[in-house]
CSV table of C-alpha atoms and ligand atoms in Angstrom, one decimal:
chain,number,residue,atom,x,y,z
A,1,MET,CA,67.5,87.7,89.6
A,2,ALA,CA,68.8,84.3,89.0
A,3,VAL,CA,71.3,81.8,90.2
A,4,ARG,CA,73.7,81.1,87.3
A,5,PRO,CA,76.0,78.0,86.8
A,6,ILE,CA,79.5,78.6,87.9
A,7,ILE,CA,82.1,77.6,85.5
A,8,ILE,CA,84.8,75.3,87.0
A,9,ALA,CA,88.7,75.4,86.4
A,10,PRO,CA,90.3,74.6,84.2
A,11,ASP,CA,88.5,76.2,81.4
A,12,PRO,CA,89.4,78.8,78.9
A,13,ARG,CA,86.7,81.3,79.9
A,14,LEU,CA,88.4,81.7,83.2
A,15,LYS,CA,91.7,82.6,81.4
A,16,ILE,CA,90.6,85.8,79.3
A,17,LYS,CA,90.9,89.5,80.0
A,18,CYS,CA,87.5,91.0,80.4
A,19,ALA,CA,86.3,94.0,78.6
A,20,PRO,CA,85.5,97.4,80.7
A,21,VAL,CA,81.9,98.2,81.3
A,22,ARG,CA,81.0,101.3,79.2
A,23,VAL,CA,77.8,102.2,81.6
A,24,VAL,CA,76.3,100.5,84.3
A,25,ASP,CA,72.7,100.2,82.8
A,26,ASP,CA,69.8,97.9,83.6
A,27,GLU,CA,71.6,95.1,82.1
A,28,ILE,CA,74.6,95.5,84.1
A,29,ALA,CA,72.7,96.0,87.3
A,30,GLU,CA,71.0,92.8,86.6
A,31,LEU,CA,74.4,91.1,85.9
A,32,MET,CA,75.5,92.3,89.3
A,33,ALA,CA,72.3,91.2,91.2
A,34,ASP,CA,72.7,87.8,89.5
A,35,LEU,CA,76.3,87.6,90.4
A,36,LEU,CA,75.3,88.5,94.0
A,37,GLU,CA,72.7,86.0,94.2
A,38,THR,CA,74.7,83.2,92.6
A,39,MET,CA,77.6,83.8,95.3
A,40,TYR,CA,75.2,83.7,98.3
A,41,HIS,CA,73.7,80.6,96.9
A,42,ALA,CA,77.0,78.8,96.6
A,43,PRO,CA,77.9,80.2,99.3
A,44,GLY,CA,80.8,82.3,98.7
A,45,ILE,CA,82.3,85.7,99.5
A,46,GLY,CA,83.1,86.9,96.1
A,47,LEU,CA,82.4,86.3,92.5
A,48,ALA,CA,83.3,87.7,89.4
A,49,ALA,CA,81.3,88.0,86.0
A,50,PRO,CA,83.8,85.6,83.9
A,51,GLN,CA,83.0,82.9,86.4
A,52,ILE,CA,79.4,82.9,85.1
A,53,GLY,CA,80.6,83.3,81.4
A,54,ALA,CA,80.4,87.2,81.2
A,55,ALA,CA,83.6,88.5,80.1
A,56,MET,CA,83.1,91.9,81.5
A,57,ARG,CA,84.8,93.7,84.3
A,58,VAL,CA,82.2,93.2,87.1
A,59,ILE,CA,82.7,91.8,90.6
A,60,VAL,CA,80.8,91.3,93.7
A,61,VAL,CA,82.0,90.8,97.3
A,62,ASP,CA,80.5,90.3,100.7
A,63,SER,CA,82.5,89.1,103.4
A,64,ALA,CA,80.4,89.7,106.3
A,65,ARG,CA,79.9,86.5,108.7
A,66,LYS,CA,76.5,84.8,109.0
A,67,GLU,CA,75.6,86.8,112.1
A,68,GLU,CA,76.4,89.8,110.7
A,69,GLU,CA,74.3,92.2,108.4
A,70,PRO,CA,75.2,91.7,104.6
A,71,GLN,CA,77.5,94.0,103.3
A,72,PRO,CA,77.4,93.3,99.6
A,73,LEU,CA,79.8,95.6,97.1
A,74,LYS,CA,78.9,95.6,93.6
A,75,MET,CA,81.7,96.9,91.5
A,76,ALA,CA,82.2,97.6,87.8
A,77,ASN,CA,85.8,98.3,86.3
A,78,PRO,CA,87.5,98.1,89.5
A,79,GLU,CA,90.8,99.6,89.4
A,80,LEU,CA,93.6,99.7,92.2
A,81,VAL,CA,94.5,103.1,93.3
A,82,SER,CA,97.0,102.4,96.0
A,83,ALA,CA,98.2,99.3,97.9
A,84,SER,CA,100.2,99.1,101.2
A,85,LYS,CA,103.6,97.4,101.2
A,86,GLU,CA,102.5,95.3,104.0
A,87,LEU,CA,101.3,92.0,103.1
A,88,TRP,CA,98.5,89.8,104.6
A,89,ALA,CA,98.1,86.3,104.2
A,90,TYR,CA,95.1,84.3,103.7
A,91,GLU,CA,94.0,80.6,103.1
A,92,GLU,CA,92.0,81.5,99.7
A,93,GLY,CA,89.5,79.4,98.0
A,94,CYS,CA,87.4,79.9,94.9
A,95,LEU,CA,84.2,78.9,93.7
A,96,SER,CA,85.7,78.0,90.3
A,97,LEU,CA,88.2,75.6,92.1
A,98,PRO,CA,85.8,73.9,94.6
A,99,GLU,CA,87.3,72.2,97.7
A,100,HIS,CA,90.8,73.7,97.0
A,101,TYR,CA,92.7,76.1,99.2
A,102,ALA,CA,96.1,77.7,99.3
A,103,GLU,CA,97.6,80.5,101.3
A,104,VAL,CA,98.1,83.5,99.1
A,105,GLU,CA,99.8,87.0,100.4
A,106,ARG,CA,98.4,90.0,99.1
A,107,PRO,CA,98.5,94.0,100.1
A,108,ALA,CA,97.1,94.2,103.8
A,109,ARG,CA,95.2,97.5,102.6
A,110,ILE,CA,94.0,98.9,99.4
A,111,CYS,CA,92.1,101.8,97.9
A,112,VAL,CA,90.1,100.9,94.8
A,113,LYS,CA,88.0,103.1,92.6
A,114,TYR,CA,84.9,101.5,90.7
A,115,ILE,CA,81.4,102.2,89.3
A,116,ASP,CA,78.6,101.2,91.5
A,117,GLU,CA,75.1,99.6,90.4
A,118,THR,CA,73.7,103.1,89.9
A,119,ASN,CA,76.5,104.1,87.6
A,120,THR,CA,78.2,106.3,90.3
A,121,ALA,CA,81.9,106.5,90.5
A,122,ARG,CA,83.0,105.3,94.0
A,123,GLU,CA,86.3,104.9,95.9
A,124,ILE,CA,86.7,102.5,98.8
A,125,GLU,CA,89.4,101.5,101.2
A,126,ALA,CA,89.6,98.1,102.2
A,127,GLU,CA,91.8,95.9,104.6
A,128,GLU,CA,92.6,92.3,105.3
A,129,LEU,CA,89.8,90.0,104.3
A,130,VAL,CA,87.8,92.8,102.3
A,131,ALA,CA,90.9,93.8,100.5
A,132,THR,CA,92.0,90.1,99.7
A,133,CYS,CA,88.6,89.1,98.4
A,134,ILE,CA,88.4,92.4,96.2
A,135,LEU,CA,92.0,91.7,94.9
A,136,HIS,CA,91.2,88.0,94.3
A,137,GLU,CA,87.9,89.0,92.2
A,138,MET,CA,89.9,91.8,90.5
A,139,ASP,CA,92.4,89.1,89.4
A,140,HIS,CA,89.5,87.1,87.7
A,141,LEU,CA,88.8,89.9,85.2
A,142,ASP,CA,92.6,89.4,83.9
A,143,GLY,CA,92.2,85.6,83.7
A,144,THR,CA,94.3,85.1,86.9
A,145,LEU,CA,93.4,82.5,89.6
A,146,PHE,CA,94.5,82.2,93.1
A,147,VAL,CA,96.4,79.4,92.1
A,148,ASP,CA,98.4,81.5,89.9
A,149,HIS,CA,100.1,82.9,92.8
A,150,ILE,CA,101.3,79.7,94.3
A,151,SER,CA,104.0,77.2,93.0
A,152,ALA,CA,103.5,75.5,89.7
A,153,LEU,CA,103.8,72.1,91.5
A,154,LYS,CA,100.9,72.8,93.9
A,155,ARG,CA,98.7,74.6,91.2
A,156,ASN,CA,99.3,71.6,88.7
A,157,MET,CA,98.3,69.2,91.6
A,158,ILE,CA,95.0,71.2,92.2
A,159,LEU,CA,94.2,71.5,88.3
A,160,ARG,CA,95.0,67.8,87.7
A,161,LYS,CA,92.4,66.9,90.5
A,162,LEU,CA,89.8,69.3,89.1
A,163,VAL,CA,90.2,67.8,85.6
A,164,LYS,CA,89.7,64.2,87.3
A,165,THR,CA,86.7,65.3,89.1
A,166,LYS,CA,85.1,66.8,86.0
A,167,LYS,CA,85.7,63.5,84.0
A,168,LEU,CA,84.1,61.7,86.8
A,169,LYS,CA,80.9,64.0,86.6
A,170,GLN,CA,80.8,63.5,82.8
A,171,GLN,CA,80.9,59.7,83.4
A,172,ASP,CA,78.1,59.9,85.9
A,173,ALA,CA,75.9,62.1,83.5
A,174,ALA,CA,76.6,59.5,80.6
A,175,ALA,CA,75.7,56.7,82.8
B,1,NI,NI1,87.6,83.0,92.6
């Protein structure tokens, strides 16, 4: 297991449609473990493979609070089976858009099918924060960021600030 660098937006690697996993073998299980370790290290409550430069349909989620037991979910090829009409709003953030947050509305309850780290097909029902987290990470697999769900005005403001921060970091590195 290893903590891997997280790609920061805007970046073309965060805008691609990721390929499905054929089989969850040792390599994919290791990718899942790396994702989880990178996510806990950040810290964050979800991470998708493209955020560490792996263009594959793999995500991890753990929205348990600090005082709770960890509840890691490792998912390959997650697919939405059903979603409630009822929506749930949450102030979302993303490890690829550090320090920026915006309220996004998503289905309050979902059912998702996926393949776990032992290559077993599973189905899970989730609601509220866990559902939001899974949907946010699934979005990453199609190159969609949470800022794509908000107004263009607000999105562009956040992306401009991220570009500015990147430039400052490059200048610091060069100095
Ligand atoms: Ni994200």
